[in-house]
Amino acid sequence: MENLTERDVDQALVVRAQGGDKKAFELLVAKYQRRIARLLSRLIRDPHEIEDVTQEAFIKAYRALPSFRGESAFYTWLYRIAINTAKNYLAAMGRRPQLAADYEDDEGETLDAAAQIPDYHTPDAELSNREIVRTVNEVVDTLPDELKTAITLREMDGLSYEDIAAVMNCPIGTVRSRIFRAREAIAGKLRPLLETVGKDRRW
């Protein structure tokens, strides 16, 4: 058991759930519920809507579980369902995905280019850092959906290019291109700000 990877554990739970073990699926929900909610918080602003869409995503995943064959990791499969559920929800509401400007993950990390810039703990530096964070989030908010999804999965969730390709159901080369284009758009807006606070090492 000590040699089992996270993917192996998930696959074992999936097999049990496919066999009718509802407790196994509940364990998967408990494991990934917050992670999925955090993902959706980048597309939907309202906390109540995030909760509703998260629940709907898990319901869809449970119904689709018989078709899961383990060709990709369970969480990439689940992420794809969650993203599609959110897009369908927003389309039905006549809205576009939004990026919450104050998003932070469990470790307190955000889509923050300022994290790569020396912090001199001065009011001017803190003001500049806040301006950089705000600018990054504003640029990401205006990106086309496919660029926004790719860059957030990479920079906020830390997914590999392979996992992002699985989530977005596209070739790795397409993922690399989308992330590059997103970073170029962000860098173009950041350059004037970074000239006064240091060199940007991430974007």
mmCIF file of C-alpha atoms in Angstrom:
data_model
loop_
_atom_site.group_PDB
_atom_site.id
_atom_site.type_symbol
_atom_site.label_atom_id
_atom_site.label_comp_id
_atom_site.label_asym_id
_atom_site.label_seq_id
_atom_site.Cartn_x
_atom_site.Cartn_y
_atom_site.Cartn_z
ATOM 1 C CA MET A 1 0.000 0.000 0.000
ATOM 2 C CA GLU A 2 2.900 2.386 0.721
ATOM 3 C CA ASN A 3 3.878 2.359 -2.934
ATOM 4 C CA LEU A 4 0.443 3.412 -4.163
ATOM 5 C CA THR A 5 0.328 6.784 -5.891
ATOM 6 C CA GLU A 6 -2.523 9.255 -5.498
ATOM 7 C CA ARG A 7 -3.772 8.163 -8.907
ATOM 8 C CA ASP A 8 -3.744 4.508 -7.784
ATOM 9 C CA VAL A 9 -5.754 5.349 -4.678
ATOM 10 C CA ASP A 10 -8.264 7.355 -6.716
ATOM 11 C CA GLN A 11 -8.577 4.541 -9.253
ATOM 12 C CA ALA A 12 -9.254 2.024 -6.475
ATOM 13 C CA LEU A 13 -11.995 4.269 -5.089
ATOM 14 C CA VAL A 14 -13.440 4.728 -8.580
ATOM 15 C CA VAL A 15 -13.588 0.966 -9.129
ATOM 16 C CA ARG A 16 -15.369 0.527 -5.807
ATOM 17 C CA ALA A 17 -17.785 3.349 -6.652
ATOM 18 C CA GLN A 18 -18.452 1.837 -10.078
ATOM 19 C CA GLY A 19 -19.328 -1.367 -8.245
ATOM 20 C CA GLY A 20 -21.999 0.434 -6.239
ATOM 21 C CA ASP A 21 -19.990 1.526 -3.196
ATOM 22 C CA LYS A 22 -21.414 4.992 -2.536
ATOM 23 C CA LYS A 23 -19.027 5.530 0.378
ATOM 24 C CA ALA A 24 -16.080 5.301 -2.034
ATOM 25 C CA PHE A 25 -17.487 8.107 -4.166
ATOM 26 C CA GLU A 26 -18.177 10.153 -1.025
ATOM 27 C CA LEU A 27 -14.471 9.858 -0.214
ATOM 28 C CA LEU A 28 -13.612 11.205 -3.656
ATOM 29 C CA VAL A 29 -16.047 14.089 -3.148
ATOM 30 C CA ALA A 30 -14.516 14.881 0.250
ATOM 31 C CA LYS A 31 -11.035 14.809 -1.277
ATOM 32 C CA TYR A 32 -11.722 17.072 -4.249
ATOM 33 C CA GLN A 33 -14.689 19.240 -3.275
ATOM 34 C CA ARG A 34 -12.642 22.217 -2.097
ATOM 35 C CA ARG A 35 -10.255 21.896 -5.009
ATOM 36 C CA ILE A 36 -13.106 21.953 -7.512
ATOM 37 C CA ALA A 37 -14.737 24.886 -5.730
ATOM 38 C CA ARG A 38 -11.449 26.794 -5.940
ATOM 39 C CA LEU A 39 -11.227 26.034 -9.640
ATOM 40 C CA LEU A 40 -14.770 27.285 -10.220
ATOM 41 C CA SER A 41 -14.108 30.414 -8.154
ATOM 42 C CA ARG A 42 -11.977 31.599 -11.070
ATOM 43 C CA LEU A 43 -14.911 31.357 -13.434
ATOM 44 C CA ILE A 44 -17.811 32.320 -11.169
ATOM 45 C CA ARG A 45 -17.824 35.082 -8.562
ATOM 46 C CA ASP A 46 -20.871 34.351 -6.408
ATOM 47 C CA PRO A 47 -20.057 31.884 -3.551
ATOM 48 C CA HIS A 48 -23.571 30.390 -3.603
ATOM 49 C CA GLU A 49 -23.353 29.797 -7.344
ATOM 50 C CA ILE A 50 -19.918 28.215 -6.903
ATOM 51 C CA GLU A 51 -21.375 25.818 -4.338
ATOM 52 C CA ASP A 52 -24.310 24.939 -6.588
ATOM 53 C CA VAL A 53 -22.160 24.369 -9.680
ATOM 54 C CA THR A 54 -19.672 22.311 -7.647
ATOM 55 C CA GLN A 55 -22.473 20.043 -6.484
ATOM 56 C CA GLU A 56 -23.828 19.781 -10.018
ATOM 57 C CA ALA A 57 -20.358 18.845 -11.287
ATOM 58 C CA PHE A 58 -20.092 15.999 -8.785
ATOM 59 C CA ILE A 59 -23.585 14.791 -9.670
ATOM 60 C CA LYS A 60 -22.604 14.726 -13.340
ATOM 61 C CA ALA A 61 -19.366 12.932 -12.471
ATOM 62 C CA TYR A 62 -21.259 10.305 -10.482
ATOM 63 C CA ARG A 63 -23.665 9.713 -13.345
ATOM 64 C CA ALA A 64 -20.798 9.513 -15.826
ATOM 65 C CA LEU A 65 -18.679 7.271 -13.597
ATOM 66 C CA PRO A 66 -19.503 4.061 -15.515
ATOM 67 C CA SER A 67 -17.815 5.603 -18.579
ATOM 68 C CA PHE A 68 -14.581 6.437 -16.718
ATOM 69 C CA ARG A 69 -11.884 4.014 -17.856
ATOM 70 C CA GLY A 70 -8.863 5.423 -16.056
ATOM 71 C CA GLU A 71 -7.139 6.595 -19.236
ATOM 72 C CA SER A 72 -6.430 9.877 -17.457
ATOM 73 C CA ALA A 73 -6.141 10.662 -13.759
ATOM 74 C CA PHE A 74 -9.519 10.897 -12.023
ATOM 75 C CA TYR A 75 -8.986 14.537 -11.042
ATOM 76 C CA THR A 76 -8.245 15.638 -14.615
ATOM 77 C CA TRP A 77 -11.434 13.906 -15.712
ATOM 78 C CA LEU A 78 -13.287 15.598 -12.857
ATOM 79 C CA TYR A 79 -11.766 18.993 -13.672
ATOM 80 C CA ARG A 80 -12.963 18.693 -17.260
ATOM 81 C CA ILE A 81 -16.499 17.947 -16.062
ATOM 82 C CA ALA A 82 -16.372 20.875 -13.625
ATOM 83 C CA ILE A 83 -15.166 23.347 -16.255
ATOM 84 C CA ASN A 84 -17.796 22.210 -18.743
ATOM 85 C CA THR A 85 -20.482 22.392 -16.055
ATOM 86 C CA ALA A 86 -19.454 25.957 -15.211
ATOM 87 C CA LYS A 87 -19.375 27.000 -18.866
ATOM 88 C CA ASN A 88 -22.820 25.509 -19.468
ATOM 89 C CA TYR A 89 -24.161 27.226 -16.356
ATOM 90 C CA LEU A 90 -22.759 30.615 -17.376
ATOM 91 C CA ALA A 91 -23.997 30.197 -20.936
ATOM 92 C CA ALA A 92 -27.486 29.446 -19.621
ATOM 93 C CA MET A 93 -27.281 32.624 -17.511
ATOM 94 C CA GLY A 94 -26.021 34.620 -20.492
ATOM 95 C CA ARG A 95 -22.742 35.391 -18.750
ATOM 96 C CA ARG A 96 -19.029 34.938 -19.382
ATOM 97 C CA PRO A 97 -16.582 33.398 -16.899
ATOM 98 C CA GLN A 98 -15.058 35.898 -14.492
ATOM 99 C CA LEU A 99 -11.841 35.712 -12.488
ATOM 100 C CA ALA A 100 -12.235 36.633 -8.845
ATOM 101 C CA ALA A 101 -9.755 39.431 -8.220
ATOM 102 C CA ASP A 102 -9.114 38.359 -4.622
ATOM 103 C CA TYR A 103 -8.669 34.631 -5.242
ATOM 104 C CA GLU A 104 -6.317 32.837 -2.888
ATOM 105 C CA ASP A 105 -5.717 29.109 -2.621
ATOM 106 C CA ASP A 106 -5.160 27.128 0.578
ATOM 107 C CA GLU A 107 -1.535 28.234 0.748
ATOM 108 C CA GLY A 108 -2.487 31.883 0.305
ATOM 109 C CA GLU A 109 -1.126 31.983 -3.232
ATOM 110 C CA THR A 110 -2.731 33.976 -5.992
ATOM 111 C CA LEU A 111 -2.010 34.689 -9.632
ATOM 112 C CA ASP A 112 0.618 37.045 -8.359
ATOM 113 C CA ALA A 113 3.586 38.215 -10.394
ATOM 114 C CA ALA A 114 4.543 40.321 -7.409
ATOM 115 C CA ALA A 115 5.532 37.132 -5.581
ATOM 116 C CA GLN A 116 8.567 37.004 -7.870
ATOM 117 C CA ILE A 117 9.597 40.583 -7.092
ATOM 118 C CA PRO A 118 11.755 41.531 -4.059
ATOM 119 C CA ASP A 119 9.658 42.767 -1.170
ATOM 120 C CA TYR A 120 11.312 45.737 0.463
ATOM 121 C CA HIS A 121 8.471 46.158 2.983
ATOM 122 C CA THR A 122 8.035 49.803 2.137
ATOM 123 C CA PRO A 123 4.698 51.506 1.508
ATOM 124 C CA ASP A 124 5.743 52.259 -2.065
ATOM 125 C CA ALA A 125 6.762 48.652 -2.709
ATOM 126 C CA GLU A 126 3.540 47.299 -1.187
ATOM 127 C CA LEU A 127 1.494 49.716 -3.282
ATOM 128 C CA SER A 128 3.384 48.643 -6.410
ATOM 129 C CA ASN A 129 2.851 44.979 -5.607
ATOM 130 C CA ARG A 130 -0.884 45.489 -5.156
ATOM 131 C CA GLU A 131 -0.977 47.332 -8.467
ATOM 132 C CA ILE A 132 0.790 44.413 -10.164
ATOM 133 C CA VAL A 133 -1.640 41.867 -8.697
ATOM 134 C CA ARG A 134 -4.594 43.992 -9.766
ATOM 135 C CA THR A 135 -3.186 44.377 -13.272
ATOM 136 C CA VAL A 136 -2.541 40.644 -13.652
ATOM 137 C CA ASN A 137 -6.064 39.776 -12.577
ATOM 138 C CA GLU A 138 -7.580 42.418 -14.858
ATOM 139 C CA VAL A 139 -5.638 41.108 -17.862
ATOM 140 C CA VAL A 140 -6.554 37.485 -17.133
ATOM 141 C CA ASP A 141 -10.183 38.561 -16.769
ATOM 142 C CA THR A 142 -10.176 39.844 -20.365
ATOM 143 C CA LEU A 143 -8.518 36.796 -21.946
ATOM 144 C CA PRO A 144 -10.492 34.432 -24.185
ATOM 145 C CA ASP A 145 -11.878 31.496 -22.203
ATOM 146 C CA GLU A 146 -9.379 28.958 -23.538
ATOM 147 C CA LEU A 147 -6.400 31.161 -22.583
ATOM 148 C CA LYS A 148 -7.874 31.998 -19.196
ATOM 149 C CA THR A 149 -8.492 28.346 -18.363
ATOM 150 C CA ALA A 150 -5.016 27.273 -19.454
ATOM 151 C CA ILE A 151 -3.162 29.959 -17.516
ATOM 152 C CA THR A 152 -5.200 29.517 -14.337
ATOM 153 C CA LEU A 153 -4.787 25.728 -14.346
ATOM 154 C CA ARG A 154 -1.040 26.191 -14.830
ATOM 155 C CA GLU A 155 -0.304 29.115 -12.515
ATOM 156 C CA MET A 156 -2.936 28.655 -9.818
ATOM 157 C CA ASP A 157 -3.334 24.898 -9.654
ATOM 158 C CA GLY A 158 0.169 24.042 -10.796
ATOM 159 C CA LEU A 159 -1.045 21.395 -13.240
ATOM 160 C CA SER A 160 1.435 19.939 -15.701
ATOM 161 C CA TYR A 161 1.031 20.604 -19.409
ATOM 162 C CA GLU A 162 -0.047 16.968 -19.807
ATOM 163 C CA ASP A 163 -2.778 17.323 -17.182
ATOM 164 C CA ILE A 164 -3.994 20.606 -18.669
ATOM 165 C CA ALA A 165 -4.159 18.958 -22.081
ATOM 166 C CA ALA A 166 -6.309 16.215 -20.568
ATOM 167 C CA VAL A 167 -8.569 18.699 -18.782
ATOM 168 C CA MET A 168 -9.013 20.872 -21.877
ATOM 169 C CA ASN A 169 -9.117 17.910 -24.259
ATOM 170 C CA CYS A 170 -6.503 19.331 -26.616
ATOM 171 C CA PRO A 171 -2.891 18.590 -27.660
ATOM 172 C CA ILE A 172 -0.018 19.629 -25.378
ATOM 173 C CA GLY A 173 1.247 21.922 -28.126
ATOM 174 C CA THR A 174 -2.044 23.807 -28.016
ATOM 175 C CA VAL A 175 -1.745 24.144 -24.233
ATOM 176 C CA ARG A 176 1.783 25.546 -24.548
ATOM 177 C CA SER A 177 0.600 28.024 -27.180
ATOM 178 C CA ARG A 178 -2.333 29.189 -25.048
ATOM 179 C CA ILE A 179 -0.183 29.647 -21.958
ATOM 180 C CA PHE A 180 2.463 31.494 -23.973
ATOM 181 C CA ARG A 181 -0.145 33.839 -25.449
ATOM 182 C CA ALA A 182 -1.672 34.460 -22.024
ATOM 183 C CA ARG A 183 1.738 35.218 -20.511
ATOM 184 C CA GLU A 184 2.568 37.556 -23.394
ATOM 185 C CA ALA A 185 -0.667 39.474 -22.822
ATOM 186 C CA ILE A 186 0.062 39.749 -19.095
ATOM 187 C CA ALA A 187 3.715 40.697 -19.635
ATOM 188 C CA GLY A 188 2.734 43.471 -22.041
ATOM 189 C CA LYS A 189 0.671 45.158 -19.334
ATOM 190 C CA LEU A 190 3.180 44.475 -16.560
ATOM 191 C CA ARG A 191 6.323 45.806 -18.204
ATOM 192 C CA PRO A 192 5.670 49.494 -17.378
ATOM 193 C CA LEU A 193 5.002 48.605 -13.732
ATOM 194 C CA LEU A 194 7.952 46.247 -13.423
ATOM 195 C CA GLU A 195 10.357 48.914 -14.619
ATOM 196 C CA THR A 196 10.036 50.580 -11.226
ATOM 197 C CA VAL A 197 9.949 47.556 -8.891
ATOM 198 C CA GLY A 198 12.341 45.037 -10.433
ATOM 199 C CA LYS A 199 12.554 42.507 -13.206
ATOM 200 C CA ASP A 200 9.704 40.080 -13.677
ATOM 201 C CA ARG A 201 10.892 36.476 -13.560
ATOM 202 C CA ARG A 202 7.637 34.619 -14.013
ATOM 203 C CA TRP A 203 5.674 36.221 -16.842
#
